[in-house]
Amino acid sequence: MISREDFLSRLAELRAKIANACTSCGRNPDDVSLLPVTKNWPIDAVRYCQDASLSRVGENRVQEALSKQDQISGISWELIGHLQSNKVNQAVGRFARIQTLDSLKLIRKVQTASERIDQKTSLLLQINAGNDPAKYGFSIEDAPYALDEVLCCSHLQVDGLMTIAPYAPDDPSVARNCFQKLVDLRDKLCQIHGIKLSELSMGMSGDLEEAIGCGSTMIRVGSALFGTRT
């Protein structure tokens, strides 16, 4: 685990990088939020974030997140990893938002679990905008039907869309094309349905500049803040 001082140094560098990316494309840095990803790191990583006035963190696995939630209070949690059907009842009510609804079956299960506790669940629809067979998510073509399903659910609140770009570290245009497709899809869905999908969760440590240039409102960052585990 890195030291608190190292974390704060990394955080300052990351914020400067985000600000520079925003300046380059004429955006306000305040319009891009940072979601620290604390998966695979101990609870101290969450405490670092909290002490630095970062009010929410992202976790990939339900069980790992629930364990950490039991050790700390005063911070919001977002689920950014694939949600298995058998973990829905455990996840609903414990996360401020689920970013990874990627099937009609999962939408219906989250609706049922939310009804059971009579609590609305905030969510993002995960879109496989890069058409990557290694990634989860609705296809561009199926996204309108997914949104129709969510809008019919009394206990679901859709805030926007999420995607993960295909891994192509030597070709930034791959990520850029993926992110632009998500933006175009969002604009189309908003026009068709007459709603506002304000959150675009796209961009990670390696492609945040491309994401910001395309209009990302949330960057999910783990390794740039905490390093990589060995």
Coordinates of C-alpha atoms in Angstrom, one line a residue:
M1 CA 0.0 0.0 0.0
I2 CA 1.4 3.4 -0.9
S3 CA 1.9 6.1 1.7
R4 CA -0.6 8.9 2.3
E5 CA 2.0 11.4 1.0
D6 CA 2.4 9.4 -2.2
F7 CA -1.3 9.3 -2.7
L8 CA -1.7 13.0 -2.2
S9 CA 1.1 13.6 -4.7
R10 CA -0.5 11.3 -7.2
L11 CA -3.9 13.0 -6.6
A12 CA -2.4 16.5 -7.3
E13 CA -0.8 15.2 -10.5
L14 CA -4.1 13.6 -11.6
R15 CA -6.1 16.7 -10.9
A16 CA -3.6 18.8 -12.9
K17 CA -3.9 16.3 -15.8
I18 CA -7.7 16.5 -15.8
A19 CA -7.5 20.3 -15.7
N20 CA -5.1 20.4 -18.6
A21 CA -7.3 18.1 -20.6
C22 CA -10.3 20.3 -19.9
T23 CA -8.4 23.4 -20.9
S24 CA -7.3 21.8 -24.2
C25 CA -10.9 21.2 -25.2
G26 CA -12.5 24.3 -23.7
R27 CA -14.2 22.6 -20.8
N28 CA -14.6 23.6 -17.2
P29 CA -12.7 21.1 -14.9
D30 CA -15.6 21.4 -12.4
D31 CA -17.7 19.5 -15.0
V32 CA -15.6 16.4 -14.7
S33 CA -15.7 14.4 -11.5
L34 CA -13.1 12.0 -10.3
L35 CA -14.2 8.5 -9.0
P36 CA -11.3 6.8 -7.2
V37 CA -11.3 3.1 -7.8
T38 CA -10.3 1.3 -4.6
K39 CA -10.7 -2.3 -5.7
N40 CA -8.1 -4.8 -4.5
W41 CA -6.8 -2.2 -2.0
P42 CA -7.3 -2.2 1.8
I43 CA -9.6 0.1 3.6
D44 CA -6.8 2.6 4.1
A45 CA -7.2 3.5 0.4
V46 CA -10.8 4.6 1.1
R47 CA -9.6 6.5 4.1
Y48 CA -7.1 8.3 2.0
C49 CA -9.9 9.4 -0.3
Q50 CA -12.1 10.5 2.5
D51 CA -9.4 12.5 4.1
A52 CA -8.7 14.2 0.8
S53 CA -12.4 15.3 0.6
L54 CA -13.3 12.8 -2.1
S55 CA -16.8 11.9 -1.2
R56 CA -17.3 8.6 -3.2
V57 CA -15.3 5.6 -4.4
G58 CA -15.8 2.9 -7.0
E59 CA -15.6 -0.8 -6.3
N60 CA -15.8 -3.7 -8.8
R61 CA -16.9 -6.6 -6.5
V62 CA -19.9 -6.6 -4.3
Q63 CA -18.5 -8.7 -1.5
E64 CA -15.3 -6.6 -1.3
A65 CA -17.3 -3.4 -1.2
L66 CA -19.6 -4.6 1.5
S67 CA -16.7 -5.7 3.7
K68 CA -15.2 -2.2 3.4
Q69 CA -18.5 -0.5 4.0
D70 CA -18.7 -2.2 7.3
Q71 CA -15.4 -0.6 8.3
I72 CA -16.1 3.0 7.4
S73 CA -18.9 5.5 7.2
G74 CA -19.5 8.9 5.6
I75 CA -18.6 8.0 2.0
S76 CA -20.7 7.0 -1.0
W77 CA -20.0 3.8 -3.0
E78 CA -20.6 3.2 -6.7
L79 CA -20.5 -0.3 -8.2
I80 CA -18.4 -0.2 -11.4
G81 CA -17.8 -3.9 -12.0
H82 CA -20.1 -6.5 -13.5
L83 CA -23.1 -7.3 -11.3
Q84 CA -23.9 -11.0 -11.1
S85 CA -27.5 -11.9 -10.8
N86 CA -27.0 -13.7 -7.6
K87 CA -25.5 -10.6 -6.0
V88 CA -28.3 -8.2 -6.8
N89 CA -30.1 -8.5 -3.5
Q90 CA -26.9 -7.8 -1.7
A91 CA -26.0 -4.8 -3.8
V92 CA -29.3 -3.0 -4.0
G93 CA -29.5 -0.5 -1.1
R94 CA -25.8 -0.6 -0.4
F95 CA -24.5 1.4 -3.3
A96 CA -25.3 5.1 -4.2
R97 CA -25.3 4.0 -7.8
I98 CA -24.8 0.9 -9.9
Q99 CA -23.0 1.8 -13.1
T100 CA -23.1 -1.6 -14.8
L101 CA -26.6 -2.6 -15.7
D102 CA -25.9 -4.5 -18.9
S103 CA -28.9 -6.8 -19.6
L104 CA -32.7 -6.7 -19.5
K105 CA -32.6 -9.6 -17.0
L106 CA -30.4 -7.6 -14.7
I107 CA -32.6 -4.5 -15.0
R108 CA -35.7 -6.5 -14.0
K109 CA -33.9 -8.1 -11.0
V110 CA -32.6 -4.7 -9.7
Q111 CA -36.2 -3.3 -10.1
T112 CA -37.6 -6.3 -8.1
A113 CA -34.9 -5.9 -5.3
S114 CA -35.5 -2.2 -5.2
E115 CA -39.3 -2.7 -4.8
R116 CA -38.7 -5.1 -2.0
I117 CA -36.9 -2.5 0.1
D118 CA -39.1 0.4 -1.3
Q119 CA -36.0 2.4 -2.4
K120 CA -35.1 3.9 -5.7
T121 CA -31.8 2.7 -7.2
S122 CA -29.7 5.1 -9.3
L123 CA -28.0 3.5 -12.2
L124 CA -26.1 3.9 -15.4
L125 CA -26.7 1.7 -18.5
Q126 CA -23.4 0.1 -19.5
I127 CA -22.9 0.3 -23.2
N128 CA -20.4 -1.7 -25.2
A129 CA -19.7 1.3 -27.4
G130 CA -16.4 -0.1 -28.7
N131 CA -18.1 -3.4 -29.7
D132 CA -15.4 -5.2 -27.7
P133 CA -16.1 -9.0 -27.2
A134 CA -14.1 -8.8 -23.9
K135 CA -16.5 -6.2 -22.4
Y136 CA -20.0 -6.3 -21.0
G137 CA -22.7 -3.9 -22.0
F138 CA -25.7 -3.3 -24.3
S139 CA -24.9 -2.8 -28.0
I140 CA -25.5 0.6 -29.5
E141 CA -28.5 -0.9 -31.3
D142 CA -30.0 -2.4 -28.2
A143 CA -29.5 0.6 -26.0
P144 CA -32.9 2.2 -26.8
Y145 CA -34.8 -0.9 -25.7
A146 CA -32.8 -1.1 -22.5
L147 CA -33.7 2.5 -21.8
D148 CA -37.3 1.8 -22.5
E149 CA -37.2 -1.0 -20.0
V150 CA -35.7 1.2 -17.3
L151 CA -38.1 4.0 -17.8
C152 CA -41.0 1.6 -17.2
C153 CA -39.5 0.6 -13.8
S154 CA -40.9 2.4 -10.8
H155 CA -37.9 2.0 -8.6
L156 CA -35.1 2.7 -11.0
Q157 CA -33.5 6.1 -11.7
V158 CA -31.3 6.3 -14.8
D159 CA -28.7 9.0 -14.6
G160 CA -26.8 8.3 -17.8
L161 CA -24.4 5.9 -19.6
M162 CA -21.2 4.2 -18.9
T163 CA -18.6 2.5 -21.1
I164 CA -15.1 0.9 -21.1
A165 CA -13.0 1.5 -24.2
P166 CA -11.2 -1.4 -25.8
Y167 CA -7.6 -1.9 -24.7
A168 CA -5.4 -0.3 -27.3
P169 CA -2.6 1.7 -25.4
D170 CA -0.7 2.5 -28.6
D171 CA -3.7 3.9 -30.5
P172 CA -5.7 6.6 -28.7
S173 CA -8.1 6.8 -31.6
V174 CA -9.7 3.5 -30.5
A175 CA -10.7 5.0 -27.2
R176 CA -11.7 8.3 -28.8
N177 CA -14.0 6.5 -31.3
C178 CA -15.6 4.5 -28.5
F179 CA -16.3 7.5 -26.4
Q180 CA -17.6 9.6 -29.3
K181 CA -20.1 6.8 -30.1
L182 CA -21.3 6.9 -26.5
V183 CA -21.8 10.7 -26.7
D184 CA -23.7 10.3 -30.0
L185 CA -25.9 7.6 -28.5
R186 CA -26.6 9.7 -25.4
D187 CA -27.7 12.6 -27.5
K188 CA -29.9 10.4 -29.6
L189 CA -31.6 8.8 -26.6
C190 CA -32.2 12.2 -25.0
Q191 CA -33.8 13.4 -28.1
I192 CA -36.0 10.4 -28.7
H193 CA -37.1 10.0 -25.1
G194 CA -37.2 13.7 -24.1
I195 CA -35.1 13.1 -21.0
K196 CA -31.8 14.2 -19.7
L197 CA -29.0 11.7 -19.3
S198 CA -26.4 13.9 -17.7
E199 CA -23.8 11.4 -16.5
L200 CA -21.3 10.0 -19.0
S201 CA -18.9 7.7 -17.0
M202 CA -16.1 7.0 -19.4
G203 CA -12.3 7.2 -19.2
M204 CA -9.8 5.6 -16.9
S205 CA -6.1 6.1 -16.0
G206 CA -4.9 5.4 -19.6
D207 CA -7.5 7.1 -21.7
L208 CA -8.9 9.9 -19.5
E209 CA -7.7 12.7 -21.9
E210 CA -9.5 11.2 -24.8
A211 CA -12.6 10.7 -22.7
I212 CA -12.6 14.3 -21.4
G213 CA -12.1 15.6 -25.0
C214 CA -15.3 13.7 -26.0
G215 CA -17.4 15.0 -23.1
S216 CA -16.9 12.6 -20.1
T217 CA -18.5 13.8 -16.9
M218 CA -16.8 11.1 -14.7
I219 CA -13.3 9.6 -14.8
R220 CA -12.8 6.2 -13.0
V221 CA -9.2 6.1 -11.8
G222 CA -7.4 3.4 -9.9
S223 CA -3.8 2.8 -10.9
A224 CA -2.9 6.5 -11.4
L225 CA -3.9 7.1 -7.8
F226 CA -2.8 3.9 -6.0
G227 CA -0.3 2.3 -8.3
T228 CA -0.6 -1.4 -9.4
R229 CA -0.7 -4.3 -7.0
T230 CA 2.0 -7.0 -7.5

